[in-house]
Short mmCIF file of N, CA and C in Angstrom, two decimals:
data_model
loop_
_atom_site.label_atom_id
_atom_site.label_comp_id
_atom_site.label_asym_id
_atom_site.label_seq_id
_atom_site.Cartn_x
_atom_site.Cartn_y
_atom_site.Cartn_z
N UNK A 1 18.91 72.56 98.89
CA UNK A 1 19.53 71.88 97.80
C UNK A 1 19.74 70.42 98.19
N UNK A 2 19.35 69.51 97.36
CA UNK A 2 19.44 68.08 97.72
C UNK A 2 20.87 67.59 97.73
N UNK A 3 21.09 66.55 98.49
CA UNK A 3 22.38 65.90 98.56
C UNK A 3 22.25 64.48 98.02
N UNK A 4 23.19 64.08 97.19
CA UNK A 4 23.21 62.72 96.66
C UNK A 4 24.44 62.02 97.19
N UNK A 5 24.29 60.90 97.85
CA UNK A 5 25.39 60.12 98.37
C UNK A 5 25.34 58.74 97.73
N UNK A 6 26.45 58.32 97.12
CA UNK A 6 26.47 57.10 96.29
C UNK A 6 27.48 56.09 96.79
N UNK A 7 27.37 54.85 96.30
CA UNK A 7 28.24 53.78 96.76
C UNK A 7 29.41 53.51 95.80
N UNK A 8 29.19 52.89 94.63
CA UNK A 8 30.28 52.46 93.77
C UNK A 8 29.98 52.75 92.30
N UNK A 9 30.92 53.39 91.59
CA UNK A 9 30.85 53.56 90.15
C UNK A 9 29.60 54.21 89.60
N UNK A 10 29.07 55.19 90.27
CA UNK A 10 27.84 55.84 89.84
C UNK A 10 28.14 57.08 89.01
N UNK A 11 27.13 57.51 88.23
CA UNK A 11 27.24 58.70 87.37
C UNK A 11 26.19 59.71 87.78
N UNK A 12 26.64 60.94 88.02
CA UNK A 12 25.74 62.08 88.27
C UNK A 12 26.04 63.08 87.17
N UNK A 13 25.14 63.23 86.22
CA UNK A 13 25.43 64.09 85.08
C UNK A 13 24.19 64.83 84.59
N UNK A 14 24.41 66.04 84.09
CA UNK A 14 23.36 66.81 83.44
C UNK A 14 22.29 67.37 84.36
N UNK A 15 22.61 67.65 85.62
CA UNK A 15 21.63 68.14 86.57
C UNK A 15 21.77 69.63 86.79
N UNK A 16 20.68 70.27 87.16
CA UNK A 16 20.68 71.65 87.64
C UNK A 16 20.14 71.63 89.06
N UNK A 17 20.98 72.03 90.00
CA UNK A 17 20.58 72.06 91.41
C UNK A 17 20.50 73.53 91.80
N UNK A 18 19.28 73.98 92.06
CA UNK A 18 19.06 75.40 92.29
C UNK A 18 17.93 75.62 93.29
N UNK A 19 17.80 76.85 93.73
CA UNK A 19 16.79 77.26 94.69
C UNK A 19 15.56 77.72 93.90
N UNK A 20 14.48 76.96 93.96
CA UNK A 20 13.32 77.27 93.13
C UNK A 20 12.42 78.34 93.73
N UNK A 21 12.60 78.65 94.99
CA UNK A 21 11.81 79.71 95.63
C UNK A 21 12.63 80.30 96.77
N UNK A 22 12.20 81.42 97.29
CA UNK A 22 12.91 82.05 98.41
C UNK A 22 12.98 81.08 99.58
N UNK A 23 14.12 81.03 100.27
CA UNK A 23 14.25 80.09 101.39
C UNK A 23 13.38 80.53 102.58
N UNK A 24 12.97 79.55 103.34
CA UNK A 24 12.27 79.86 104.59
C UNK A 24 13.23 80.58 105.52
N UNK A 25 12.72 81.33 106.44
CA UNK A 25 13.57 82.03 107.39
C UNK A 25 14.38 81.01 108.18
N UNK A 26 15.70 81.19 108.20
CA UNK A 26 16.58 80.25 108.89
C UNK A 26 17.33 81.01 109.97
N UNK A 27 17.41 80.43 111.15
CA UNK A 27 18.21 81.03 112.22
C UNK A 27 19.29 80.02 112.61
N UNK A 28 20.37 80.52 113.15
CA UNK A 28 21.47 79.65 113.52
C UNK A 28 22.28 79.26 112.31
N UNK A 29 23.03 78.18 112.42
CA UNK A 29 23.90 77.73 111.34
C UNK A 29 23.22 76.65 110.52
N UNK A 30 23.46 76.68 109.22
CA UNK A 30 22.91 75.67 108.31
C UNK A 30 24.01 75.15 107.39
N UNK A 31 23.76 74.02 106.77
CA UNK A 31 24.70 73.41 105.82
C UNK A 31 23.95 73.11 104.54
N UNK A 32 24.53 73.48 103.41
CA UNK A 32 23.96 73.16 102.09
C UNK A 32 25.05 72.53 101.24
N UNK A 33 24.75 71.38 100.66
CA UNK A 33 25.68 70.70 99.75
C UNK A 33 24.91 70.33 98.50
N UNK A 34 25.41 70.76 97.34
CA UNK A 34 24.74 70.47 96.06
C UNK A 34 24.82 68.99 95.73
N UNK A 35 26.02 68.45 95.64
CA UNK A 35 26.25 67.03 95.33
C UNK A 35 27.28 66.51 96.31
N UNK A 36 26.96 65.40 96.98
CA UNK A 36 27.90 64.76 97.91
C UNK A 36 28.08 63.30 97.52
N UNK A 37 29.32 62.90 97.29
CA UNK A 37 29.66 61.51 97.01
C UNK A 37 30.63 61.12 98.10
N UNK A 38 30.17 60.29 99.05
CA UNK A 38 30.93 60.08 100.27
C UNK A 38 31.44 58.65 100.47
N UNK A 39 31.43 57.82 99.46
CA UNK A 39 32.04 56.50 99.60
C UNK A 39 32.19 55.87 98.23
N UNK A 40 32.85 54.71 98.17
CA UNK A 40 33.07 54.03 96.91
C UNK A 40 34.09 54.75 96.06
N UNK A 41 34.24 54.29 94.80
CA UNK A 41 35.18 54.92 93.88
C UNK A 41 34.70 54.69 92.45
N UNK A 42 35.40 55.31 91.50
CA UNK A 42 35.06 55.14 90.10
C UNK A 42 33.81 55.89 89.67
N UNK A 43 33.44 56.93 90.39
CA UNK A 43 32.25 57.72 90.06
C UNK A 43 32.56 58.73 88.97
N UNK A 44 31.50 59.22 88.32
CA UNK A 44 31.60 60.33 87.36
C UNK A 44 30.60 61.39 87.78
N UNK A 45 31.10 62.62 88.00
CA UNK A 45 30.26 63.78 88.31
C UNK A 45 30.55 64.79 87.23
N UNK A 46 29.63 64.97 86.28
CA UNK A 46 29.94 65.82 85.13
C UNK A 46 28.72 66.60 84.62
N UNK A 47 29.01 67.74 84.01
CA UNK A 47 28.01 68.55 83.32
C UNK A 47 26.83 68.96 84.21
N UNK A 48 27.13 69.27 85.48
CA UNK A 48 26.09 69.71 86.42
C UNK A 48 26.22 71.21 86.68
N UNK A 49 25.10 71.82 87.03
CA UNK A 49 25.05 73.23 87.40
C UNK A 49 24.54 73.33 88.83
N UNK A 50 25.24 74.12 89.64
CA UNK A 50 24.81 74.32 91.03
C UNK A 50 24.76 75.82 91.28
N UNK A 51 23.58 76.31 91.70
CA UNK A 51 23.42 77.72 92.01
C UNK A 51 22.25 78.33 91.27
N UNK A 52 21.97 79.58 91.58
CA UNK A 52 20.89 80.31 90.93
C UNK A 52 19.52 79.89 91.41
N UNK A 53 18.52 80.43 90.71
CA UNK A 53 17.12 80.10 91.00
C UNK A 53 16.41 79.54 89.78
N UNK A 54 17.19 79.10 88.78
CA UNK A 54 16.64 78.48 87.58
C UNK A 54 17.67 77.49 87.03
N UNK A 55 17.25 76.69 86.08
CA UNK A 55 18.14 75.70 85.47
C UNK A 55 19.41 76.37 84.93
N UNK A 56 20.47 75.61 84.85
CA UNK A 56 21.79 76.06 84.35
C UNK A 56 22.36 77.21 85.18
N UNK A 57 22.10 77.20 86.50
CA UNK A 57 22.55 78.23 87.44
C UNK A 57 22.09 79.62 87.00
N UNK A 58 20.91 79.68 86.41
CA UNK A 58 20.37 80.92 85.86
C UNK A 58 19.43 81.64 86.81
N UNK A 59 18.81 82.69 86.28
CA UNK A 59 17.87 83.48 87.05
C UNK A 59 18.57 84.30 88.11
N UNK A 60 17.85 84.65 89.16
CA UNK A 60 18.44 85.36 90.29
C UNK A 60 19.37 84.42 91.04
N UNK A 61 20.19 84.99 91.91
CA UNK A 61 21.16 84.19 92.66
C UNK A 61 20.49 83.30 93.70
N UNK A 62 21.08 82.10 93.92
CA UNK A 62 20.76 81.32 95.11
C UNK A 62 21.14 82.23 96.27
N UNK A 63 20.24 82.38 97.24
CA UNK A 63 20.44 83.36 98.28
C UNK A 63 20.23 82.75 99.66
N UNK A 64 21.14 83.09 100.59
CA UNK A 64 20.99 82.65 101.96
C UNK A 64 21.51 83.74 102.87
N UNK A 65 20.69 84.17 103.84
CA UNK A 65 21.08 85.23 104.75
C UNK A 65 21.51 84.71 106.13
N UNK A 66 21.37 83.41 106.38
CA UNK A 66 21.81 82.81 107.65
C UNK A 66 23.30 82.48 107.56
N UNK A 67 23.89 82.12 108.69
CA UNK A 67 25.26 81.63 108.68
C UNK A 67 25.22 80.23 108.09
N UNK A 68 25.93 80.04 106.98
CA UNK A 68 25.81 78.80 106.23
C UNK A 68 27.18 78.27 105.83
N UNK A 69 27.30 76.94 105.78
CA UNK A 69 28.46 76.27 105.20
C UNK A 69 27.97 75.74 103.86
N UNK A 70 28.35 76.39 102.76
CA UNK A 70 27.88 76.03 101.43
C UNK A 70 29.01 75.29 100.71
N UNK A 71 28.70 74.08 100.22
CA UNK A 71 29.64 73.32 99.41
C UNK A 71 28.94 72.90 98.14
N UNK A 72 29.50 73.24 96.99
CA UNK A 72 28.91 72.85 95.72
C UNK A 72 28.99 71.34 95.49
N UNK A 73 30.22 70.81 95.49
CA UNK A 73 30.44 69.36 95.31
C UNK A 73 31.38 68.90 96.40
N UNK A 74 30.98 67.86 97.14
CA UNK A 74 31.79 67.31 98.23
C UNK A 74 32.12 65.85 97.91
N UNK A 75 33.41 65.52 97.96
CA UNK A 75 33.87 64.17 97.64
C UNK A 75 34.66 63.59 98.81
N UNK A 76 34.33 62.37 99.17
CA UNK A 76 35.07 61.61 100.17
C UNK A 76 35.09 60.17 99.68
N UNK A 77 35.91 59.90 98.65
CA UNK A 77 35.83 58.64 97.91
C UNK A 77 37.05 57.77 98.17
N UNK A 78 37.00 56.57 97.60
CA UNK A 78 38.07 55.60 97.77
C UNK A 78 39.15 55.71 96.70
N UNK A 79 40.07 54.74 96.72
CA UNK A 79 41.22 54.74 95.81
C UNK A 79 41.26 53.56 94.85
N UNK A 80 40.22 52.71 94.85
CA UNK A 80 40.24 51.54 93.98
C UNK A 80 40.26 51.94 92.50
N UNK A 81 39.53 53.01 92.13
CA UNK A 81 39.58 53.56 90.78
C UNK A 81 39.27 55.05 90.85
N UNK A 82 39.65 55.77 89.81
CA UNK A 82 39.55 57.23 89.79
C UNK A 82 38.10 57.69 89.74
N UNK A 83 37.76 58.67 90.57
CA UNK A 83 36.49 59.37 90.47
C UNK A 83 36.74 60.62 89.63
N UNK A 84 35.93 60.81 88.59
CA UNK A 84 36.13 61.89 87.63
C UNK A 84 35.08 63.00 87.85
N UNK A 85 35.56 64.24 87.98
CA UNK A 85 34.69 65.40 88.18
C UNK A 85 35.01 66.39 87.07
N UNK A 86 34.13 66.49 86.07
CA UNK A 86 34.43 67.26 84.86
C UNK A 86 33.28 68.18 84.46
N UNK A 87 33.64 69.38 83.98
CA UNK A 87 32.70 70.30 83.34
C UNK A 87 31.48 70.66 84.19
N UNK A 88 31.70 70.87 85.47
CA UNK A 88 30.63 71.31 86.37
C UNK A 88 30.72 72.82 86.56
N UNK A 89 29.58 73.47 86.76
CA UNK A 89 29.53 74.92 86.95
C UNK A 89 28.88 75.22 88.29
N UNK A 90 29.57 76.02 89.10
CA UNK A 90 29.07 76.44 90.42
C UNK A 90 29.14 77.96 90.44
N UNK A 91 27.98 78.61 90.34
CA UNK A 91 27.95 80.08 90.28
C UNK A 91 26.56 80.60 90.60
N UNK A 92 26.42 81.92 90.61
CA UNK A 92 25.17 82.60 90.87
C UNK A 92 24.68 82.31 92.29
N UNK A 93 25.57 82.57 93.26
CA UNK A 93 25.34 82.27 94.67
C UNK A 93 25.62 83.52 95.49
N UNK A 94 24.73 83.84 96.41
CA UNK A 94 24.91 84.99 97.30
C UNK A 94 24.69 84.56 98.75
N UNK A 95 25.75 84.60 99.54
CA UNK A 95 25.71 84.30 100.97
C UNK A 95 25.91 85.64 101.68
N UNK A 96 24.86 86.16 102.28
CA UNK A 96 24.92 87.54 102.77
C UNK A 96 24.88 87.68 104.29
N UNK A 97 25.13 86.62 105.03
CA UNK A 97 25.17 86.71 106.49
C UNK A 97 26.35 87.55 106.94
N UNK A 98 26.20 88.24 108.05
CA UNK A 98 27.33 88.97 108.63
C UNK A 98 28.18 88.05 109.50
N UNK A 99 27.74 86.80 109.65
CA UNK A 99 28.45 85.82 110.48
C UNK A 99 29.53 85.08 109.71
N UNK A 100 29.93 83.93 110.22
CA UNK A 100 31.05 83.16 109.70
C UNK A 100 30.61 82.12 108.67
N UNK A 101 29.96 82.54 107.61
CA UNK A 101 29.57 81.63 106.54
C UNK A 101 30.82 81.18 105.78
N UNK A 102 30.75 79.97 105.21
CA UNK A 102 31.84 79.50 104.36
C UNK A 102 31.30 79.08 103.00
N UNK A 103 32.11 79.28 101.97
CA UNK A 103 31.79 78.82 100.63
C UNK A 103 32.96 77.97 100.13
N UNK A 104 32.67 76.76 99.68
CA UNK A 104 33.66 75.91 99.03
C UNK A 104 33.02 75.40 97.74
N UNK A 105 33.62 75.70 96.60
CA UNK A 105 33.09 75.23 95.33
C UNK A 105 33.16 73.71 95.22
N UNK A 106 34.38 73.16 95.33
CA UNK A 106 34.59 71.71 95.26
C UNK A 106 35.50 71.32 96.40
N UNK A 107 35.05 70.33 97.19
CA UNK A 107 35.85 69.82 98.31
C UNK A 107 36.15 68.35 98.07
N UNK A 108 37.42 67.96 98.26
CA UNK A 108 37.81 66.56 98.19
C UNK A 108 38.55 66.23 99.48
N UNK A 109 37.98 65.35 100.29
CA UNK A 109 38.58 65.01 101.57
C UNK A 109 39.34 63.69 101.57
N UNK A 110 39.12 62.86 100.54
CA UNK A 110 39.84 61.59 100.45
C UNK A 110 39.67 60.99 99.07
N UNK A 111 40.59 60.11 98.71
CA UNK A 111 40.42 59.31 97.51
C UNK A 111 41.29 59.70 96.33
N UNK A 112 41.05 58.99 95.25
CA UNK A 112 41.73 59.20 93.98
C UNK A 112 40.75 59.95 93.07
N UNK A 113 41.06 61.23 92.78
CA UNK A 113 40.09 62.12 92.12
C UNK A 113 40.75 62.88 90.98
N UNK A 114 40.05 62.99 89.87
CA UNK A 114 40.47 63.78 88.71
C UNK A 114 39.45 64.91 88.58
N UNK A 115 39.85 66.14 88.89
CA UNK A 115 38.95 67.29 88.85
C UNK A 115 39.32 68.20 87.69
N UNK A 116 38.50 68.22 86.66
CA UNK A 116 38.68 69.14 85.55
C UNK A 116 39.84 68.85 84.63
N UNK A 117 40.51 67.75 84.77
CA UNK A 117 41.68 67.45 83.94
C UNK A 117 41.30 67.12 82.51
N UNK A 118 40.04 66.78 82.27
CA UNK A 118 39.60 66.47 80.91
C UNK A 118 38.85 67.64 80.29
N UNK A 119 37.85 68.18 80.99
CA UNK A 119 37.03 69.25 80.39
C UNK A 119 36.85 70.47 81.29
N UNK A 120 37.66 70.62 82.32
CA UNK A 120 37.61 71.82 83.15
C UNK A 120 36.41 71.92 84.05
N UNK A 121 36.23 73.09 84.66
CA UNK A 121 35.12 73.37 85.56
C UNK A 121 35.01 74.89 85.68
N UNK A 122 33.88 75.37 86.21
CA UNK A 122 33.70 76.80 86.42
C UNK A 122 33.20 77.02 87.84
N UNK A 123 33.93 77.86 88.59
CA UNK A 123 33.49 78.28 89.92
C UNK A 123 33.46 79.80 89.87
N UNK A 124 32.26 80.38 89.98
CA UNK A 124 32.11 81.82 89.81
C UNK A 124 31.98 82.16 88.34
N UNK A 125 32.22 83.42 87.99
CA UNK A 125 32.07 83.87 86.62
C UNK A 125 33.05 85.00 86.39
N UNK A 126 34.03 84.78 85.51
CA UNK A 126 35.08 85.77 85.28
C UNK A 126 34.55 87.09 84.75
N UNK A 127 33.47 87.08 84.00
CA UNK A 127 32.96 88.32 83.41
C UNK A 127 31.88 88.99 84.26
N UNK A 128 31.44 88.34 85.35
CA UNK A 128 30.40 88.92 86.18
C UNK A 128 30.68 88.54 87.64
N UNK A 129 31.42 89.39 88.33
CA UNK A 129 31.85 89.09 89.70
C UNK A 129 30.67 88.91 90.66
N UNK A 130 29.52 89.49 90.34
CA UNK A 130 28.37 89.36 91.24
C UNK A 130 27.76 87.95 91.19
N UNK A 131 28.25 87.07 90.36
CA UNK A 131 27.72 85.72 90.27
C UNK A 131 28.15 84.84 91.43
N UNK A 132 29.04 85.35 92.31
CA UNK A 132 29.47 84.60 93.48
C UNK A 132 29.84 85.60 94.58
N UNK A 133 28.99 85.71 95.59
CA UNK A 133 29.22 86.64 96.70
C UNK A 133 29.20 85.91 98.02
N UNK A 134 30.16 86.20 98.88
CA UNK A 134 30.17 85.66 100.22
C UNK A 134 30.58 86.77 101.18
N UNK A 135 29.64 87.23 101.99
CA UNK A 135 29.90 88.33 102.93
C UNK A 135 30.23 87.76 104.30
N UNK A 136 30.41 88.63 105.26
CA UNK A 136 30.61 88.20 106.64
C UNK A 136 32.07 87.90 106.97
N UNK A 137 32.25 87.14 108.04
CA UNK A 137 33.59 86.90 108.57
C UNK A 137 34.14 85.53 108.21
N UNK A 138 33.43 84.75 107.40
CA UNK A 138 33.86 83.40 107.05
C UNK A 138 34.87 83.40 105.92
N UNK A 139 35.05 82.24 105.32
CA UNK A 139 36.02 82.09 104.23
C UNK A 139 35.32 81.64 102.96
N UNK A 140 35.95 81.92 101.84
CA UNK A 140 35.46 81.45 100.54
C UNK A 140 36.63 80.84 99.80
N UNK A 141 36.43 79.60 99.32
CA UNK A 141 37.48 78.88 98.59
C UNK A 141 36.89 78.27 97.33
N UNK A 142 37.58 78.40 96.24
CA UNK A 142 37.16 77.71 95.03
C UNK A 142 37.24 76.20 95.24
N UNK A 143 38.37 75.74 95.80
CA UNK A 143 38.57 74.32 96.10
C UNK A 143 39.22 74.15 97.46
N UNK A 144 38.89 73.02 98.08
CA UNK A 144 39.51 72.62 99.35
C UNK A 144 39.90 71.17 99.17
N UNK A 145 41.19 70.93 98.96
CA UNK A 145 41.71 69.58 98.75
C UNK A 145 42.49 69.19 99.99
N UNK A 146 42.00 68.19 100.72
CA UNK A 146 42.67 67.77 101.95
C UNK A 146 42.72 66.26 102.04
N UNK A 147 43.18 65.62 100.99
CA UNK A 147 43.20 64.16 101.00
C UNK A 147 44.62 63.63 100.90
N UNK A 148 44.80 62.43 101.41
CA UNK A 148 46.10 61.82 101.37
C UNK A 148 46.37 61.08 100.08
N UNK A 149 45.40 60.95 99.20
CA UNK A 149 45.58 60.23 97.94
C UNK A 149 45.90 61.23 96.82
N UNK A 150 45.82 60.79 95.59
CA UNK A 150 46.17 61.59 94.43
C UNK A 150 44.98 62.38 93.91
N UNK A 151 45.20 63.68 93.67
CA UNK A 151 44.19 64.54 93.05
C UNK A 151 44.84 65.18 91.83
N UNK A 152 44.22 65.02 90.68
CA UNK A 152 44.71 65.64 89.46
C UNK A 152 43.79 66.79 89.09
N UNK A 153 44.35 68.01 89.01
CA UNK A 153 43.57 69.20 88.70
C UNK A 153 43.99 69.78 87.35
N UNK A 154 43.08 70.49 86.76
CA UNK A 154 43.40 71.26 85.54
C UNK A 154 43.08 72.70 85.81
#
C-alpha cells in the first residue's frame, strides 16, 4: 500500500488504497501505511477507502500473514492550522500472523487535528465483524492519539 507524505495545506481525497493482488511471501516484520501525512499543517484527508482488494475497500480482504504493523492513516502534523480528517473508511483487512502484529485505524502523533468532527469515519464494519480481523499476540486499536496538541473527535 503506498504512502503519501505531504508538506503544507494539501488535500488527499477520493482515493481507494487496496491490495490489487496476493502479496509476495514476506518473512520477518513489515510495515504498511495507507496514508501518511508527516509534516506541515492545514491538510485535508477525506473520502478515502483503505483496505480490501478492490475499490471502495471492496472485494476480498486485504490480507497479510507476516508480522505486520498496519496503520490506515498516520498523522504527525503541525499546529499552525487544523488538519481535517473526515469521512474515511478503513475496513476489509485480515492480519493473520500468529506473531505480534498491530492494527491502528487512525494514528495522530502530533499537531492540531479534527478527526470525524464534521462527517465521521468508519473503522471496521458494525454489520460484518469479519471485515476487520487481527490475529496473533499483537494489539488492535481503532485510534491511537498520542499528541500534545488539540485533537477533536466525533
